Each structure stands twice: as structure tokens, then as C-alpha cells.
mmCIF file of C-alpha atoms and ligand atoms in Angstrom:
data_model
loop_
_atom_site.group_PDB
_atom_site.id
_atom_site.type_symbol
_atom_site.label_atom_id
_atom_site.label_comp_id
_atom_site.label_asym_id
_atom_site.label_seq_id
_atom_site.Cartn_x
_atom_site.Cartn_y
_atom_site.Cartn_z
ATOM 1 C CA MET Q 1 113.229 92.086 83.271
ATOM 2 C CA SER Q 2 114.031 90.122 80.127
ATOM 3 C CA THR Q 3 112.132 86.905 79.464
ATOM 4 C CA PRO Q 4 114.129 83.939 80.719
ATOM 5 C CA SER Q 5 115.067 81.621 77.877
ATOM 6 C CA VAL Q 6 114.482 78.382 79.789
ATOM 7 C CA LEU Q 7 111.216 78.082 81.656
ATOM 8 C CA LEU Q 8 110.844 76.624 85.141
ATOM 9 C CA GLY Q 9 107.932 74.391 86.077
ATOM 10 C CA VAL Q 10 107.699 73.675 89.796
ATOM 11 C CA ASN Q 11 106.136 70.390 90.815
ATOM 12 C CA ILE Q 12 104.169 70.784 94.066
ATOM 13 C CA ASP Q 13 103.188 67.130 94.560
ATOM 14 C CA HIS Q 14 105.455 66.970 97.609
ATOM 15 C CA VAL Q 15 103.571 69.826 99.252
ATOM 16 C CA ALA Q 16 100.327 67.954 98.589
ATOM 17 C CA PHE Q 17 101.912 64.832 100.008
ATOM 18 C CA ILE Q 18 102.430 66.500 103.396
ATOM 19 C CA LYS Q 19 98.771 67.585 103.405
ATOM 20 C CA LYS Q 20 97.515 64.152 102.390
ATOM 21 C CA SER Q 21 99.705 62.282 104.891
ATOM 22 C CA ARG Q 22 97.630 63.653 107.804
ATOM 23 C CA GLU Q 23 94.420 64.527 105.917
ATOM 24 C CA THR Q 24 94.812 68.130 107.147
ATOM 25 C CA SER Q 25 93.764 71.364 105.471
ATOM 26 C CA TYR Q 26 97.405 72.531 105.541
ATOM 27 C CA PRO Q 27 99.834 73.196 103.969
ATOM 28 C CA ASP Q 28 97.666 75.422 101.789
ATOM 29 C CA LEU Q 29 98.342 74.466 98.180
ATOM 30 C CA ILE Q 30 97.163 77.786 96.797
ATOM 31 C CA ASN Q 31 99.664 79.577 99.035
ATOM 32 C CA ALA Q 32 102.303 77.270 97.583
ATOM 33 C CA VAL Q 33 101.163 78.078 94.025
ATOM 34 C CA LYS Q 34 101.306 81.836 94.658
ATOM 35 C CA LEU Q 35 104.697 81.615 96.346
ATOM 36 C CA CYS Q 36 106.114 79.543 93.495
ATOM 37 C CA GLU Q 37 104.801 81.938 90.866
ATOM 38 C CA ASN Q 38 105.960 85.052 92.696
ATOM 39 C CA SER Q 39 109.408 83.561 93.244
ATOM 40 C CA GLY Q 40 110.060 82.690 89.610
ATOM 41 C CA ALA Q 41 108.118 79.592 88.562
ATOM 42 C CA ASP Q 42 106.703 79.898 85.040
ATOM 43 C CA SER Q 43 104.275 77.050 85.570
ATOM 44 C CA ILE Q 44 102.985 74.719 88.239
ATOM 45 C CA THR Q 45 103.137 70.973 87.741
ATOM 46 C CA ILE Q 46 100.906 68.433 89.459
ATOM 47 C CA HIS Q 47 100.510 64.695 88.961
ATOM 48 C CA LEU Q 48 97.095 63.254 89.787
ATOM 49 C CA ARG Q 49 98.002 59.645 90.393
ATOM 50 C CA GLU Q 50 95.607 56.750 90.114
ATOM 51 C CA ASP Q 51 96.138 55.989 93.833
ATOM 52 C CA ARG Q 52 95.733 59.697 94.773
ATOM 53 C CA ARG Q 53 98.797 59.523 97.004
ATOM 54 C CA HIS Q 54 99.397 63.270 96.982
ATOM 55 C CA ILE Q 55 97.302 65.632 94.813
ATOM 56 C CA GLN Q 56 93.536 65.056 95.141
ATOM 57 C CA ASP Q 57 90.889 65.819 92.518
ATOM 58 C CA ASP Q 58 89.618 68.869 94.451
ATOM 59 C CA ASP Q 59 93.177 70.145 94.918
ATOM 60 C CA ALA Q 60 93.737 69.968 91.173
ATOM 61 C CA ILE Q 61 90.573 71.922 90.395
ATOM 62 C CA LEU Q 62 91.397 74.620 92.955
ATOM 63 C CA ILE Q 63 94.986 74.880 91.724
ATOM 64 C CA ARG Q 64 93.736 75.293 88.134
ATOM 65 C CA GLU Q 65 91.553 78.206 89.239
ATOM 66 C CA HIS Q 66 94.462 79.956 90.930
ATOM 67 C CA CYS Q 67 97.544 79.290 88.842
ATOM 68 C CA ARG Q 68 98.724 81.095 85.742
ATOM 69 C CA LYS Q 69 99.953 78.039 83.847
ATOM 70 C CA LEU Q 70 99.257 74.454 84.790
ATOM 71 C CA ASN Q 71 101.127 71.381 83.615
ATOM 72 C CA PHE Q 72 99.065 68.291 84.408
ATOM 73 C CA GLU Q 73 100.967 64.991 84.533
ATOM 74 C CA MET Q 74 98.832 61.925 84.069
ATOM 75 C CA ALA Q 75 98.657 58.345 82.929
ATOM 76 C CA ASN Q 76 97.004 57.677 79.587
ATOM 77 C CA THR Q 77 93.743 56.265 80.961
ATOM 78 C CA ASP Q 78 90.091 57.034 80.172
ATOM 79 C CA GLU Q 79 89.629 58.382 83.699
ATOM 80 C CA MET Q 80 92.531 60.826 83.355
ATOM 81 C CA ILE Q 81 91.626 61.958 79.838
ATOM 82 C CA ALA Q 82 88.093 62.776 81.068
ATOM 83 C CA PHE Q 83 89.511 64.598 84.092
ATOM 84 C CA ALA Q 84 91.973 66.578 81.966
ATOM 85 C CA LEU Q 85 89.195 67.701 79.614
ATOM 86 C CA LYS Q 86 87.301 68.997 82.650
ATOM 87 C CA LEU Q 87 90.387 70.546 84.281
ATOM 88 C CA LYS Q 88 91.633 72.276 81.138
ATOM 89 C CA PRO Q 89 95.322 72.572 82.066
ATOM 90 C CA ASP Q 90 97.635 74.464 79.733
ATOM 91 C CA PHE Q 91 99.778 71.373 79.230
ATOM 92 C CA CYS Q 92 99.332 67.663 79.771
ATOM 93 C CA CYS Q 93 102.347 65.451 80.181
ATOM 94 C CA PHE Q 94 101.631 61.756 79.699
ATOM 95 C CA VAL Q 95 103.697 59.650 82.084
ATOM 96 C CA PRO Q 96 103.815 55.920 82.739
ATOM 97 C CA GLU Q 97 102.354 54.953 86.093
ATOM 98 C CA ASN Q 98 102.964 51.998 88.295
ATOM 99 C CA ARG Q 99 101.308 51.676 91.698
ATOM 100 C CA ASP Q 100 104.382 50.255 93.416
ATOM 101 C CA GLU Q 101 106.819 52.943 92.331
ATOM 102 C CA LYS Q 102 107.969 55.700 94.700
ATOM 103 C CA THR Q 103 107.973 58.154 91.803
ATOM 104 C CA THR Q 104 107.840 57.919 88.010
ATOM 105 C CA GLU Q 105 110.556 55.418 87.185
ATOM 106 C CA GLY Q 106 111.023 55.516 83.433
ATOM 107 C CA GLY Q 107 109.800 57.107 80.252
ATOM 108 C CA LEU Q 108 106.762 55.910 78.308
ATOM 109 C CA ALA Q 109 107.303 52.602 76.505
ATOM 110 C CA LEU Q 110 106.081 54.071 73.219
ATOM 111 C CA ASN Q 111 107.757 51.469 71.077
ATOM 112 C CA GLU Q 112 106.236 48.515 72.853
ATOM 113 C CA MET Q 113 102.650 49.403 71.975
ATOM 114 C CA THR Q 114 100.426 47.316 69.725
ATOM 115 C CA ARG Q 115 98.881 49.049 66.700
ATOM 116 C CA ASP Q 116 95.567 49.376 68.617
ATOM 117 C CA GLN Q 117 97.262 50.897 71.663
ATOM 118 C CA GLU Q 118 99.133 53.279 69.393
ATOM 119 C CA ASN Q 119 95.915 54.383 67.681
ATOM 120 C CA LEU Q 120 94.235 54.958 71.029
ATOM 121 C CA PHE Q 121 97.230 56.930 72.267
ATOM 122 C CA LYS Q 122 97.162 59.097 69.157
ATOM 123 C CA LYS Q 123 93.417 59.611 69.502
ATOM 124 C CA ASN Q 124 93.791 60.762 73.116
ATOM 125 C CA ILE Q 125 96.569 63.178 72.183
ATOM 126 C CA ASP Q 126 94.400 64.572 69.362
ATOM 127 C CA ILE Q 127 91.404 65.038 71.694
ATOM 128 C CA LEU Q 128 93.503 67.034 74.153
ATOM 129 C CA GLU Q 129 95.336 69.088 71.535
ATOM 130 C CA GLU Q 130 92.004 69.924 69.830
ATOM 131 C CA SER Q 131 90.627 71.100 73.171
ATOM 132 C CA GLY Q 132 93.563 73.530 73.446
ATOM 133 C CA VAL Q 133 95.811 71.500 75.747
ATOM 134 C CA GLU Q 134 99.413 71.099 74.596
ATOM 135 C CA VAL Q 135 100.545 67.505 74.986
ATOM 136 C CA SER Q 136 103.994 66.428 76.068
ATOM 137 C CA LEU Q 137 105.271 62.857 76.387
ATOM 138 C CA PHE Q 138 107.684 61.858 79.138
ATOM 139 C CA ILE Q 139 110.269 59.692 77.404
ATOM 140 C CA ASP Q 140 113.699 58.235 77.859
ATOM 141 C CA PRO Q 141 116.273 60.004 75.670
ATOM 142 C CA GLU Q 142 116.160 57.434 72.875
ATOM 143 C CA GLU Q 143 115.916 58.159 69.145
ATOM 144 C CA GLU Q 144 112.940 55.805 68.600
ATOM 145 C CA SER Q 145 110.958 57.416 71.431
ATOM 146 C CA VAL Q 146 111.543 60.914 70.084
ATOM 147 C CA GLU Q 147 110.466 59.853 66.601
ATOM 148 C CA LYS Q 148 107.422 58.016 67.935
ATOM 149 C CA SER Q 149 106.396 61.088 69.967
ATOM 150 C CA LYS Q 150 106.315 63.068 66.743
ATOM 151 C CA GLN Q 151 104.329 60.383 64.924
ATOM 152 C CA LEU Q 152 101.782 60.286 67.750
ATOM 153 C CA GLY Q 153 101.149 64.016 67.409
ATOM 154 C CA ALA Q 154 102.696 65.425 70.591
ATOM 155 C CA THR Q 155 103.792 69.076 70.666
ATOM 156 C CA SER Q 156 106.579 68.496 73.174
ATOM 157 C CA ILE Q 157 108.652 65.822 74.783
ATOM 158 C CA GLU Q 158 109.893 65.792 78.350
ATOM 159 C CA LEU Q 159 113.240 64.017 78.516
ATOM 160 C CA HIS Q 160 113.666 61.772 81.545
ATOM 161 C CA THR Q 161 116.771 63.038 83.334
ATOM 162 C CA GLY Q 162 116.568 60.504 86.198
ATOM 163 C CA PRO Q 163 119.376 58.187 85.000
ATOM 164 C CA PHE Q 164 121.591 61.226 84.330
ATOM 165 C CA ALA Q 165 120.884 62.491 87.877
ATOM 166 C CA ILE Q 166 121.798 59.120 89.417
ATOM 167 C CA GLY Q 167 125.007 58.989 87.362
ATOM 168 C CA TYR Q 168 125.883 62.536 88.371
ATOM 169 C CA GLU Q 169 126.082 61.466 92.022
ATOM 170 C CA SER Q 170 129.065 59.230 91.233
ATOM 171 C CA ASN Q 171 130.528 61.436 88.505
ATOM 172 C CA ASN Q 172 129.524 58.890 85.880
ATOM 173 C CA TYR Q 173 127.006 60.727 83.748
ATOM 174 C CA GLN Q 174 128.652 61.375 80.358
ATOM 175 C CA ASN Q 175 126.885 58.573 78.558
ATOM 176 C CA GLU Q 176 123.428 59.572 79.819
ATOM 177 C CA PHE Q 177 124.222 63.215 79.182
ATOM 178 C CA GLN Q 178 125.164 62.521 75.558
ATOM 179 C CA LYS Q 179 121.846 60.670 75.100
ATOM 180 C CA LEU Q 180 120.013 63.774 76.349
ATOM 181 C CA ILE Q 181 121.909 65.995 73.912
ATOM 182 C CA ASP Q 182 121.250 63.668 70.965
ATOM 183 C CA ALA Q 183 117.566 63.374 71.847
ATOM 184 C CA ALA Q 184 117.219 67.160 72.179
ATOM 185 C CA ASN Q 185 118.868 67.744 68.796
ATOM 186 C CA LEU Q 186 116.628 65.179 67.129
ATOM 187 C CA ALA Q 187 113.486 66.556 68.805
ATOM 188 C CA ASN Q 188 114.315 70.059 67.674
ATOM 189 C CA SER Q 189 114.871 68.880 64.105
ATOM 190 C CA LEU Q 190 111.363 67.384 64.247
ATOM 191 C CA SER Q 191 109.916 70.656 65.616
ATOM 192 C CA LEU Q 192 109.166 69.161 69.015
ATOM 193 C CA LYS Q 193 109.589 71.390 72.067
ATOM 194 C CA VAL Q 194 112.207 70.016 74.446
ATOM 195 C CA ASN Q 195 111.383 69.837 78.144
ATOM 196 C CA ALA Q 196 113.306 67.847 80.735
ATOM 197 C CA GLY Q 197 112.884 66.729 84.295
ATOM 198 C CA HIS Q 198 113.278 64.229 87.092
ATOM 199 C CA GLY Q 199 115.990 64.184 89.716
ATOM 200 C CA LEU Q 200 117.253 67.670 88.853
ATOM 201 C CA ASN Q 201 118.827 69.519 91.757
ATOM 202 C CA TYR Q 202 121.110 72.374 92.792
ATOM 203 C CA GLN Q 203 124.219 70.336 91.975
ATOM 204 C CA ASN Q 204 123.406 68.812 88.580
ATOM 205 C CA LEU Q 205 121.385 71.624 87.035
ATOM 206 C CA SER Q 206 124.287 73.605 85.518
ATOM 207 C CA GLN Q 207 125.263 70.542 83.513
ATOM 208 C CA ILE Q 208 121.671 70.018 82.328
ATOM 209 C CA MET Q 209 121.585 73.624 81.160
ATOM 210 C CA LYS Q 210 124.157 72.654 78.491
ATOM 211 C CA ILE Q 211 121.494 70.626 76.659
ATOM 212 C CA PRO Q 212 120.519 72.489 73.479
ATOM 213 C CA TYR Q 213 117.005 73.739 72.670
ATOM 214 C CA LEU Q 214 115.673 73.452 76.225
ATOM 215 C CA ASN Q 215 112.208 74.935 76.575
ATOM 216 C CA GLU Q 216 111.237 74.026 80.142
ATOM 217 C CA LEU Q 217 112.616 72.176 83.154
ATOM 218 C CA ASN Q 218 110.301 70.519 85.648
ATOM 219 C CA ILE Q 219 111.681 70.302 89.162
ATOM 220 C CA GLY Q 220 109.983 69.252 92.388
ATOM 221 C CA HIS Q 221 111.698 67.145 95.021
ATOM 222 C CA ALA Q 222 114.951 69.125 95.317
ATOM 223 C CA ILE Q 223 113.138 72.465 95.609
ATOM 224 C CA ILE Q 224 110.725 71.283 98.290
ATOM 225 C CA ALA Q 225 113.586 69.592 100.176
ATOM 226 C CA GLU Q 226 115.668 72.785 100.094
ATOM 227 C CA SER Q 227 112.681 74.836 101.222
ATOM 228 C CA ILE Q 228 112.832 73.056 104.607
ATOM 229 C CA PHE Q 229 116.042 74.962 105.281
ATOM 230 C CA ILE Q 230 115.713 78.243 103.396
ATOM 231 C CA GLY Q 231 111.990 78.567 102.658
ATOM 232 C CA LEU Q 232 110.135 78.022 99.383
ATOM 233 C CA ASP Q 233 110.703 81.549 98.102
ATOM 234 C CA ASP Q 234 114.508 81.332 98.380
ATOM 235 C CA ALA Q 235 114.587 77.704 97.225
ATOM 236 C CA ILE Q 236 112.929 78.715 93.951
ATOM 237 C CA LYS Q 237 115.001 81.880 93.528
ATOM 238 C CA LYS Q 238 118.148 79.808 94.061
ATOM 239 C CA ILE Q 239 117.192 77.346 91.309
ATOM 240 C CA ARG Q 240 116.083 80.192 89.053
ATOM 241 C CA ARG Q 241 119.525 81.817 89.453
ATOM 242 C CA ILE Q 242 121.247 78.632 88.255
ATOM 243 C CA ILE Q 243 118.979 78.537 85.192
ATOM 244 C CA ASP Q 244 119.372 82.210 84.367
ATOM 245 C CA ASN Q 245 123.135 82.317 84.965
ATOM 246 C CA SER Q 246 123.675 79.331 82.692
ATOM 247 C CA ASP Q 247 122.017 80.928 79.669
HETATM 248 N N1 PXP O 301 108.810 65.324 85.376
HETATM 249 C C1 PXP O 301 108.054 64.211 85.526
HETATM 250 C C2 PXP O 301 107.382 63.660 84.319
HETATM 251 C C3 PXP O 301 107.876 63.614 86.784
HETATM 252 O O1 PXP O 301 107.117 62.517 86.895
HETATM 253 C C4 PXP O 301 108.487 64.198 87.902
HETATM 254 C C5 PXP O 301 108.292 63.603 89.258
HETATM 255 O O2 PXP O 301 106.978 63.721 89.639
HETATM 256 C C6 PXP O 301 109.255 65.363 87.711
HETATM 257 C C7 PXP O 301 109.420 65.888 86.432
HETATM 258 C C8 PXP O 301 109.912 66.065 88.854
HETATM 259 O O3 PXP O 301 110.896 65.234 89.377
HETATM 260 P P1 PXP O 301 111.625 65.638 90.729
HETATM 261 O O4 PXP O 301 110.578 65.658 91.794
HETATM 262 O O5 PXP O 301 112.641 64.556 90.905
HETATM 263 O O6 PXP O 301 112.235 66.993 90.520
#
């Protein structure tokens, strides 16, 4: 089988959420990891949130031991940097975090930082990159955010596709889509890897596949929702087919 040109990261936070909601030992997260990998996921994504609403510290450590490639989403806090250095994921994606949000709501506000905050951010990225963890920054598709990601020393950006996904529902997505294309072109010209995610699903994915220079897509909610009806294996294969057939 030829190597797929766009990688698929599957976010399993929603599986962990079911486990956490009843404090049970099931569903088994390692089973989920293995199923995802065997069905076509190139990496597993987890987000250890400050409020621990889904993935727990022990889950993260166990998942690291059992998965091939781990993408660890986290807020830029001392606690999370220390945890990431212990966990040693393959990738870290810095995301903004707000306790009251249902899910990550926007990209990092990189251009609203003071000089001190910027220096600290850069230092944390350097620490992780030097320890062998590739750092990605979850940003809105704006020119200034792409440029700032480069200045801060990130290897990759993850473009926030949430507003595009909302617009797609009412067939009003062209503006957001153009922003994604422009941001991807700029990122590539700055030698940043281009990842994208949030709100991607079986309907809007073909359009997203038209973005140039895509390296990896991170998808969670739609896959886990679809797995209720067709099982996790088929839900991943179905999304994989859209990615592969769009190449
Ligand atoms: N990428 C990032 C940075 C996210 O925070 C999330 C949601 O946890 C995703 C991708 C996946 O989004 P969704 O669950 O809507 O597919």
C-alpha cells in the first residue's frame, strides 16, 4: 500500500469522556487506540485538560505506552509542560483552554501576548523541541498568527477549521475557506508543516482536502459519533476513504 499523502490523527477524548462520565474501567482506551491504528489512523490525539474532564493522567501514560504516534494537545502551563516532558509524546499541540468551553473555541491569541509572555512561550517550545517533541500551534487562519508561529519556533501549525465547519452547514463557507488556503500557502512558504482540525466531518472533509500542503488532519467528534452506528473500525475507514480519494 502506498503511503497516504495526508495523515489522519484520531482524537479519542470522546471515548475517554464516556469512561470518565461513570468512573468505569470501560470503554478500554487501549482497545480504542489499537482499533484506530489498525483501521487507518496515523496518530492518536488526546487533550489532557486542566479540569480533567475526559482523559486522565494515567490514561495518557498508558496510551503513550501503547500507541505508535501520540499527539498531545495541551495548554501552555507549567503543569502541562512538565507532564509533556514526562509523557514524551511525538507531537505537542498547544491549544488555548477555557474552563467554561464545551470544546476548544478558538486559536491561540499569539498576537495579544506581552513580550514576557512571548519569551516564555518561545522558551517552552524550545524545551519541548529540544527534548525531541515536535511542537504545533493551534491557530486561527490569520497571516499574523502564522508568522508569529514561525517566530516562536514551532515546527507546525494546526489551522482551526471550526468556523469553516459552521459555515459549511449553511453553505456559507467560502470566506473561511479562502482564509485556510491563504494561511496554508503562507505557512508552507515559511517551512511550517500544515495540519488542520476541529469540526471536520464526513460532509465537509472533501472540501478541506482542497487546502494545499496539508500534512495531517485531526478529527474526533464526527468519527466517534459515526461509530455509534457503524462501529469505530468502519467509521475510521470511511473517513480514511474520503482523505485518500481526494488526493
Ligand atoms: N484539533 C484541536 C486542536 C482540537 O482541540 C480538537 C478538539 O478537541 C480537534 C482538533 C478535533 O476536533 P473535533 O472533535 O471537532 O473533530
